[in-house]
Each structure stands twice: as C-alpha cells, then as structure tokens.
Short mmCIF file of C-alpha atoms and ligand atoms in Angstrom, two decimals:
data_model
loop_
_atom_site.label_atom_id
_atom_site.label_comp_id
_atom_site.label_asym_id
_atom_site.label_seq_id
_atom_site.Cartn_x
_atom_site.Cartn_y
_atom_site.Cartn_z
CA MET A 1 0.00 0.00 0.00
CA THR A 2 1.24 3.53 -0.76
CA GLU A 3 1.58 6.28 1.84
CA HIS A 4 -1.81 7.53 0.60
CA GLY A 5 -3.46 4.19 1.33
CA LYS A 6 -3.74 3.17 -2.32
CA THR A 7 -3.10 -0.42 -3.38
CA PRO A 8 -0.59 -0.87 -6.20
CA VAL A 9 -1.73 -3.25 -8.92
CA THR A 10 -0.29 -4.97 -11.97
CA VAL A 11 -2.56 -5.33 -15.00
CA LEU A 12 -1.79 -7.82 -17.80
CA GLY A 13 -3.66 -6.99 -21.00
CA LEU A 14 -4.41 -3.59 -22.48
CA GLY A 15 -7.22 -4.39 -24.86
CA ALA A 16 -10.41 -2.34 -24.67
CA MET A 17 -11.33 -3.76 -21.27
CA GLY A 18 -7.84 -3.90 -19.74
CA THR A 19 -7.31 -0.26 -20.70
CA ALA A 20 -10.61 0.76 -19.07
CA LEU A 21 -9.61 -1.08 -15.88
CA VAL A 22 -6.22 0.65 -15.77
CA GLU A 23 -7.81 4.04 -16.37
CA ALA A 24 -10.25 3.48 -13.48
CA LEU A 25 -7.42 2.47 -11.16
CA LEU A 26 -5.30 5.46 -12.15
CA ALA A 27 -8.24 7.86 -11.77
CA ALA A 28 -8.67 6.63 -8.19
CA GLY A 29 -4.97 7.09 -7.44
CA HIS A 30 -3.84 3.44 -7.44
CA PRO A 31 -0.32 2.97 -8.81
CA VAL A 32 -0.49 0.66 -11.84
CA THR A 33 2.14 -1.39 -13.62
CA ALA A 34 0.78 -2.50 -16.99
CA TRP A 35 1.96 -4.99 -19.57
CA ASN A 36 0.60 -5.81 -23.02
CA ARG A 37 1.82 -8.21 -25.70
CA THR A 38 1.73 -5.43 -28.29
CA PRO A 39 3.72 -2.67 -26.54
CA GLY A 40 2.25 0.18 -28.59
CA ARG A 41 -1.12 -0.25 -26.88
CA ALA A 42 0.43 0.85 -23.58
CA GLU A 43 1.14 4.40 -24.73
CA GLY A 44 -2.25 5.77 -23.70
CA VAL A 45 -2.14 4.49 -20.13
CA ALA A 46 1.53 5.44 -19.81
CA ALA A 47 0.54 9.03 -20.62
CA LYS A 48 -2.01 8.84 -17.80
CA GLY A 49 0.57 7.69 -15.25
CA ALA A 50 0.89 3.90 -15.50
CA SER A 51 4.33 2.31 -15.35
CA VAL A 52 4.81 0.07 -18.33
CA ALA A 53 6.61 -3.24 -17.84
CA SER A 54 8.55 -4.47 -20.83
CA THR A 55 8.28 -8.13 -19.80
CA VAL A 56 5.68 -10.24 -18.02
CA SER A 57 8.26 -11.17 -15.37
CA GLU A 58 8.87 -7.50 -14.65
CA ALA A 59 5.11 -6.93 -14.34
CA LEU A 60 4.72 -9.85 -11.91
CA ALA A 61 7.65 -8.68 -9.81
CA ALA A 62 6.21 -5.17 -9.48
CA ASN A 63 3.15 -5.92 -7.33
CA LYS A 64 1.52 -8.60 -5.19
CA ILE A 65 -1.87 -8.08 -6.87
CA VAL A 66 -1.89 -9.13 -10.53
CA ILE A 67 -5.01 -8.61 -12.63
CA ALA A 68 -5.22 -10.49 -15.95
CA CYS A 69 -7.67 -9.28 -18.58
CA LEU A 70 -6.76 -11.07 -21.78
CA LEU A 71 -8.71 -12.51 -24.69
CA ASP A 72 -9.31 -15.98 -23.25
CA TYR A 73 -7.88 -18.49 -20.78
CA ASP A 74 -5.54 -19.94 -23.39
CA SER A 75 -3.93 -16.55 -23.79
CA VAL A 76 -3.62 -16.22 -19.99
CA HIS A 77 -1.74 -19.52 -19.92
CA GLU A 78 0.32 -18.46 -22.94
CA VAL A 79 1.38 -15.33 -21.07
CA LEU A 80 1.93 -16.84 -17.61
CA ASP A 81 3.17 -20.39 -18.25
CA PRO A 82 6.69 -19.35 -19.35
CA VAL A 83 7.14 -17.21 -16.20
CA ALA A 84 5.06 -19.34 -13.82
CA ALA A 85 7.65 -19.24 -11.02
CA GLY A 86 7.07 -15.49 -10.79
CA LEU A 87 3.54 -16.13 -9.53
CA GLU A 88 4.73 -17.42 -6.16
CA GLY A 89 3.34 -15.18 -3.41
CA ARG A 90 1.16 -13.29 -5.88
CA GLN A 91 -2.60 -12.75 -5.76
CA LEU A 92 -3.85 -13.48 -9.27
CA ILE A 93 -7.21 -11.94 -10.19
CA ASN A 94 -8.35 -13.23 -13.55
CA LEU A 95 -11.03 -11.07 -15.19
CA THR A 96 -10.77 -12.87 -18.53
CA ASN A 97 -14.02 -14.37 -19.83
CA GLY A 98 -14.15 -18.15 -19.54
CA THR A 99 -16.03 -21.19 -18.27
CA PRO A 100 -16.42 -22.50 -14.71
CA GLY A 101 -14.16 -25.45 -15.59
CA GLN A 102 -11.44 -23.16 -16.91
CA ALA A 103 -11.59 -21.04 -13.75
CA ARG A 104 -11.29 -24.08 -11.48
CA GLU A 105 -8.35 -25.40 -13.51
CA MET A 106 -6.57 -22.05 -13.36
CA SER A 107 -7.19 -21.72 -9.64
CA ALA A 108 -5.65 -25.16 -9.00
CA TRP A 109 -2.73 -24.35 -11.30
CA ALA A 110 -2.06 -21.02 -9.55
CA GLY A 111 -2.34 -22.72 -6.14
CA GLN A 112 0.36 -25.24 -7.09
CA LEU A 113 2.63 -22.31 -7.92
CA GLY A 114 2.04 -20.67 -4.54
CA ALA A 115 -0.36 -17.99 -5.78
CA GLU A 116 -3.81 -17.18 -4.42
CA TYR A 117 -6.57 -16.97 -7.02
CA LEU A 118 -9.73 -14.94 -7.49
CA ASP A 119 -11.83 -15.23 -10.63
CA GLY A 120 -14.04 -12.47 -11.98
CA GLY A 121 -16.78 -12.06 -14.55
CA ILE A 122 -17.15 -8.49 -15.79
CA MET A 123 -20.77 -7.48 -16.36
CA ALA A 124 -20.07 -4.27 -18.25
CA ILE A 125 -18.67 -2.98 -21.50
CA PRO A 126 -15.51 -0.85 -21.32
CA PRO A 127 -17.22 2.61 -21.20
CA MET A 128 -19.27 1.44 -18.20
CA ILE A 129 -16.19 0.64 -16.08
CA GLY A 130 -16.00 3.01 -13.11
CA THR A 131 -19.69 3.91 -13.35
CA PRO A 132 -22.47 2.72 -11.03
CA ALA A 133 -23.92 0.64 -13.89
CA ALA A 134 -20.94 -1.76 -13.90
CA PHE A 135 -20.57 -4.77 -11.65
CA ILE A 136 -18.26 -7.74 -11.48
CA PHE A 137 -18.94 -11.24 -10.15
CA TYR A 138 -16.04 -12.61 -8.08
CA SER A 139 -15.41 -16.06 -6.66
CA GLY A 140 -12.38 -17.80 -5.23
CA SER A 141 -10.08 -16.54 -2.51
CA GLY A 142 -11.88 -14.22 -0.08
CA SER A 143 -8.56 -12.97 1.26
CA VAL A 144 -7.52 -11.79 -2.23
CA LEU A 145 -10.82 -9.95 -2.50
CA ALA A 146 -10.31 -8.32 0.90
CA HIS A 147 -6.74 -7.25 0.10
CA ALA A 148 -7.60 -5.92 -3.37
CA ARG A 149 -11.02 -4.53 -2.43
CA SER A 150 -10.23 -0.81 -2.67
CA ALA A 151 -8.75 -1.33 -6.13
CA LEU A 152 -11.60 -3.56 -7.32
CA ASP A 153 -14.17 -1.06 -6.05
CA THR A 154 -12.93 1.39 -8.68
CA PHE A 155 -14.30 -0.84 -11.48
CA GLY A 156 -17.91 -0.96 -10.26
CA GLY A 157 -20.05 -3.03 -7.93
CA VAL A 158 -18.51 -6.11 -6.30
CA LYS A 159 -20.63 -9.28 -6.11
CA TYR A 160 -18.73 -12.03 -4.27
CA LEU A 161 -20.25 -15.49 -4.77
CA GLY A 162 -18.08 -17.74 -2.61
CA VAL A 163 -14.90 -19.77 -2.60
CA ASP A 164 -15.61 -21.95 -5.67
CA PRO A 165 -13.72 -20.09 -8.46
CA GLY A 166 -16.20 -21.47 -11.01
CA LEU A 167 -19.12 -19.53 -9.58
CA ALA A 168 -18.18 -16.15 -11.07
CA PRO A 169 -17.96 -17.43 -14.68
CA LEU A 170 -21.07 -19.55 -14.09
CA HIS A 171 -23.10 -16.46 -13.19
CA ASP A 172 -21.44 -14.40 -15.93
CA ILE A 173 -22.29 -17.01 -18.59
CA ALA A 174 -25.83 -17.40 -17.22
CA LEU A 175 -26.49 -13.66 -17.58
CA LEU A 176 -24.93 -13.67 -21.05
CA SER A 177 -27.15 -16.65 -21.98
CA GLY A 178 -30.21 -14.62 -20.99
CA MET A 179 -28.89 -11.64 -22.93
CA TYR A 180 -28.18 -13.59 -26.12
CA GLY A 181 -31.57 -15.30 -25.92
CA ASN A 182 -33.11 -11.85 -25.79
CA PHE A 183 -30.94 -10.64 -28.68
CA MET A 184 -32.07 -13.60 -30.79
CA GLY A 185 -35.74 -12.70 -30.36
CA VAL A 186 -35.06 -9.02 -31.00
CA ILE A 187 -33.09 -9.74 -34.19
CA GLN A 188 -35.87 -12.04 -35.43
CA ALA A 189 -38.58 -9.47 -34.66
CA PHE A 190 -36.76 -6.67 -36.53
CA ALA A 191 -36.07 -8.98 -39.48
CA LEU A 192 -39.72 -9.99 -39.69
CA VAL A 193 -41.21 -6.49 -39.69
CA GLY A 194 -38.34 -5.28 -41.87
CA SER A 195 -39.37 -7.81 -44.51
CA ALA A 196 -42.59 -5.83 -44.89
CA GLY A 197 -40.77 -2.51 -45.09
CA VAL A 198 -41.44 -1.44 -41.48
CA LYS A 199 -38.62 0.76 -40.25
CA ALA A 200 -36.75 -0.59 -37.22
CA ARG A 201 -37.01 2.81 -35.51
CA GLU A 202 -40.77 2.75 -35.92
CA PHE A 203 -41.08 -0.76 -34.49
CA ALA A 204 -38.58 -0.37 -31.63
CA PRO A 205 -40.96 1.31 -29.12
CA LEU A 206 -43.54 -1.47 -29.60
CA LEU A 207 -40.91 -4.15 -29.05
CA ARG A 208 -39.44 -2.37 -26.02
CA ASP A 209 -42.85 -2.05 -24.32
CA TRP A 210 -43.77 -5.65 -25.14
CA LEU A 211 -40.50 -7.05 -23.75
CA ALA A 212 -40.87 -4.91 -20.62
CA ALA A 213 -44.38 -6.29 -20.08
CA MET A 214 -43.21 -9.87 -20.65
CA GLY A 215 -40.25 -9.36 -18.30
CA GLY A 216 -42.71 -9.74 -15.44
CA PHE A 217 -42.75 -13.50 -16.06
CA LEU A 218 -39.26 -13.91 -14.67
CA ASP A 219 -40.01 -13.92 -10.94
CA ARG A 220 -42.99 -16.23 -11.48
CA ALA A 221 -40.74 -18.59 -13.47
CA ALA A 222 -38.21 -18.60 -10.61
CA GLU A 223 -40.94 -19.64 -8.15
CA GLN A 224 -42.12 -22.42 -10.48
CA ILE A 225 -38.56 -23.74 -10.91
CA ASP A 226 -37.73 -23.64 -7.19
CA ASP A 227 -41.06 -25.27 -6.27
CA GLY A 228 -40.91 -27.79 -9.14
CA ASP A 229 -44.54 -26.91 -9.87
CA TYR A 230 -45.19 -25.78 -13.45
CA VAL A 231 -48.95 -26.31 -13.34
CA THR A 232 -50.53 -24.36 -10.48
CA GLY A 233 -52.02 -21.07 -11.68
CA VAL A 234 -50.99 -21.54 -15.31
CA VAL A 235 -52.69 -19.11 -17.69
CA SER A 236 -51.20 -20.03 -21.09
CA ASN A 237 -50.23 -23.68 -21.04
CA ILE A 238 -47.51 -25.26 -23.15
CA ALA A 239 -49.95 -27.33 -25.24
CA MET A 240 -51.53 -24.11 -26.48
CA GLN A 241 -48.13 -22.49 -27.03
CA ALA A 242 -46.71 -25.51 -28.87
CA GLY A 243 -49.74 -25.30 -31.17
CA ALA A 244 -49.28 -21.60 -31.90
CA TYR A 245 -45.47 -21.56 -32.17
CA PRO A 246 -45.36 -23.03 -35.71
CA ASN A 247 -46.94 -19.76 -36.85
CA LEU A 248 -43.74 -17.97 -35.85
CA LEU A 249 -41.81 -20.30 -38.14
CA LYS A 250 -44.37 -20.19 -40.97
CA ALA A 251 -44.63 -16.38 -40.87
CA ALA A 252 -40.85 -16.13 -41.21
CA GLU A 253 -40.91 -18.50 -44.18
CA GLU A 254 -43.77 -16.58 -45.84
CA GLN A 255 -41.81 -13.36 -45.47
CA GLY A 256 -38.61 -14.88 -46.83
CA ILE A 257 -36.87 -14.70 -43.43
CA SER A 258 -34.82 -17.48 -41.86
CA ALA A 259 -36.38 -18.95 -38.73
CA GLU A 260 -33.16 -20.60 -37.58
CA LEU A 261 -32.94 -18.49 -34.41
CA LEU A 262 -36.39 -19.73 -33.37
CA THR A 263 -36.51 -23.35 -34.44
CA PRO A 264 -34.78 -25.05 -31.45
CA LEU A 265 -37.67 -24.33 -29.06
CA GLN A 266 -40.39 -26.11 -31.08
CA PRO A 267 -39.11 -29.71 -30.63
CA LEU A 268 -38.58 -29.12 -26.92
CA MET A 269 -42.15 -27.90 -26.50
CA ASP A 270 -43.49 -30.81 -28.54
CA LYS A 271 -41.47 -33.29 -26.49
CA ARG A 272 -42.78 -31.89 -23.22
CA VAL A 273 -46.39 -32.02 -24.44
CA ALA A 274 -45.93 -35.57 -25.78
CA ALA A 275 -44.63 -36.61 -22.37
CA GLY A 276 -47.96 -35.60 -20.84
CA HIS A 277 -47.05 -32.14 -19.55
CA GLY A 278 -49.35 -30.12 -21.81
CA ALA A 279 -51.08 -28.43 -18.88
CA GLU A 280 -47.81 -26.95 -17.65
CA ASP A 281 -46.31 -23.54 -18.23
CA LEU A 282 -43.62 -23.20 -20.93
CA ILE A 283 -40.98 -22.97 -18.23
CA GLY A 284 -41.31 -26.73 -17.61
CA VAL A 285 -39.09 -27.14 -20.68
CA ILE A 286 -36.21 -26.53 -18.28
CA GLU A 287 -36.56 -30.16 -17.20
CA LEU A 288 -35.50 -31.26 -20.70
CA LEU A 289 -32.26 -29.27 -20.46
CA LYS A 290 -31.05 -31.28 -17.46
CA LYS A 291 -28.72 -34.02 -18.69
N1 LIG B 301 -15.05 -5.63 -24.34
C1 LIG B 301 -16.20 -6.07 -23.86
O1 LIG B 301 -17.27 -5.53 -24.15
C2 LIG B 301 -16.28 -7.29 -22.96
C3 LIG B 301 -17.06 -6.99 -21.70
C4 LIG B 301 -17.10 -8.14 -20.73
C5 LIG B 301 -15.73 -8.76 -20.51
N2 LIG B 301 -15.08 -9.03 -21.78
C6 LIG B 301 -13.91 -9.90 -21.66
O2 LIG B 301 -12.76 -9.17 -21.24
C7 LIG B 301 -11.57 -9.78 -21.79
C8 LIG B 301 -10.75 -8.73 -22.53
O3 LIG B 301 -11.59 -8.15 -23.49
P1 LIG B 301 -11.12 -6.88 -24.34
O4 LIG B 301 -12.34 -6.12 -24.69
O5 LIG B 301 -10.04 -6.16 -23.66
O6 LIG B 301 -10.55 -7.62 -25.65
P2 LIG B 301 -9.56 -7.05 -26.76
O7 LIG B 301 -9.71 -5.59 -26.93
O8 LIG B 301 -9.74 -7.92 -27.95
O9 LIG B 301 -8.11 -7.30 -26.13
C9 LIG B 301 -7.58 -8.61 -25.98
C10 LIG B 301 -6.34 -8.55 -25.13
O10 LIG B 301 -5.80 -9.87 -25.01
C11 LIG B 301 -4.44 -9.83 -25.52
N3 LIG B 301 -4.11 -11.11 -26.11
C12 LIG B 301 -4.88 -11.85 -26.95
N4 LIG B 301 -4.25 -13.00 -27.24
C13 LIG B 301 -3.06 -12.99 -26.59
C14 LIG B 301 -1.98 -13.91 -26.48
N5 LIG B 301 -2.00 -15.07 -27.12
N6 LIG B 301 -0.93 -13.55 -25.71
C15 LIG B 301 -0.91 -12.36 -25.05
N7 LIG B 301 -1.91 -11.45 -25.11
C16 LIG B 301 -2.97 -11.77 -25.85
C17 LIG B 301 -4.42 -8.69 -26.50
O11 LIG B 301 -3.08 -8.30 -26.68
P3 LIG B 301 -2.61 -7.55 -28.05
O12 LIG B 301 -3.43 -8.16 -29.18
O13 LIG B 301 -2.93 -6.09 -27.85
O14 LIG B 301 -1.18 -7.82 -28.15
C18 LIG B 301 -5.25 -7.65 -25.75
O15 LIG B 301 -4.50 -7.08 -24.71
C19 LIG B 301 -12.05 -10.90 -22.72
O16 LIG B 301 -11.98 -12.14 -22.05
C20 LIG B 301 -13.51 -10.52 -23.00
O17 LIG B 301 -14.34 -11.62 -23.31
C21 LIG B 301 -14.91 -7.86 -22.62
#
C-alpha cells in the first residue's frame, strides 16, 4: 500500500477492457504497472501515469496483486506459463471471460505455484467501467478480494459469490445466456417487420414495451422452478403455445426470413407435451435441459 493508502496493482492486458480497468485504477490514485503483448497499446495508459513493464516477469515482480484481462484463458496460460515461477506469493485476479471449468483449472494451477486466485466475470462494457452501472462477479479466494477490495471497487459493484472459483464465470455465462436469448428474439422481430418494409425505428418502441411487459414472467418462473410446480395457476399452457409456435416459423418463411434463431424451441415444447405435460407452463421445458 502507498503512503496515501492506495493499493498498487499490476494489469496484464491492455485491450479495450484492460485499458478501461487501468484508467479506473489510475483515476482513483492506485499505482499501476501495466503490460501488453503489443507494446504500442500501452502508450495511452503510460501518458495517464501507468508504469509500463517491458516483460511479463517485470510486471509480476512489481506488485503482489496481478489482474489479468486477456482474450481468453488460453492466452492467460500463454502469457503466464513461461514465467510461472514469478507467480509465487502473488494474488492473481483473472477477469478474462471463460467457463467454470477453466476457472477451477486455473485456480488449481495457480495454487500449485504458490499464488492465491480470485476469478471475476465483468458485467459491463468498457465505457461502463467506473460507473455505477458496472458490476463484477467474483469467486475464489476471499482474502484476495479483501486485500484488493479498494482497487476492485474502482471498477464498479462487487458481487462475491463464494470460494468456488467457477461460480463467477457460471453467473457471468448465465447472464450472457439470458442476454443472447433476448438478442435472438429481437433480431428475429426486426427482421420480420423489416421484410414488410417497417422501419426498425418505428417498431422499436412497440418491441421495447412488449418485452418490458413480458419481463414480469421472470419472478414467477423462478418460483415455479424452485417449487418444481409448473402447473398451479398456469394461464397459457404449453400445449396451447406448442400449437401456436409453428406460426412464428411459418410467418418467417412466408416473409422470406430465416427462422433458424427460433426453431430449437419447437421440438422441446413438442417433447414436453408428448410426455404428458401439456397443462404446464412453458418454463417446464427446463426439465429437458437437465442431462
Ligand atoms: N469488451 C467487452 O465488451 C467485454 C465486456 C465483458 C468482458 N469481456 C472480456 O474481457 C476480456 C478482454 O476483453 P477486451 O475487450 O479487452 O478484448 P480485446 O480488446 O480484444 O483485447 C484482448 C487482449 O488480449 C491480448 N491477447 C490476446 N491473445 C493474446 C496472447 N496469445 N498472448 C498475449 N496477449 C494476448 C491482446 O493483446 P494484443 O493483441 O494487444 O497484443 C489484448 O490485450 C475478454 O476475455 C472478454 O471476453 C470484454
């Protein structure tokens, strides 16, 4: 810690996100040592006060807290494997997007090298870093979180999920799954009305209001899942929905639009109905996803 109570941090990776993280740290007064594979990308943060390490070893030696924000876990290993001994005594915080399995593997690997490990899933795009809209899921070593807390607070909200390092990427990927599912429906809706010459700008308010109204189903779905009861109080059962859903596919075909974003749901609905669950809510399909 500096005489001003600021925690010094090393950041590996100066892509769009790594740069935003460094800028947030610098703005809050934390000394930063940064390293990037392509040295030219460090010029911007150097001008703002970061020390630039010319090698990964130098970056690791500079500070106890080491944040990695690289493209993927393979690139983290590519960067750290050749200098693995330098991780001894370090607190590695990996904010690179990955899977729960990758996070658990990296935690075990870091542990064998004498490093503590905290994984993180960033729920923000680079311009959101440092604003109240950003938050990051963390899981793994609670003592790393405690030690690095003032630095991590500069990025946005901190949501700690427990000691299993896989929990942060699990929650990250779950939120992204919800987001991409939403995107798929939105893309399909715009394509469909667009095929009839309706301007996207004209249609957007209708879609926004409709999705906001439908968003209310989420808490009810959570109750049904936790209670394992997909029948009580059902208004629009899956048998009815499975019967109407082909119209979404046919309408796309009629309009000359691909229905490939929508097609996977139909066989799941049909399967659930065929298994005698036609009186249930659509959410019962979740049972078919469990392997
Ligand atoms: N940007 C976003 O909107 C999302 C928001 C949520 C979190 N993601 C994840 O954050 C990680 C970094 O993303 P990024 O936006 O910084 O990505 P890029 O701008 O493409 O920068 C990639 C950095 O990784 C370095 N790199 C790639 N491969 C290697 C390698 N084999 N060895 C060493 N470094 C490597 C790259 O270096 P360079 O190309 O400049 O030399 C950049 O520093 C990511 O997991 C997102 O999923 C971002």
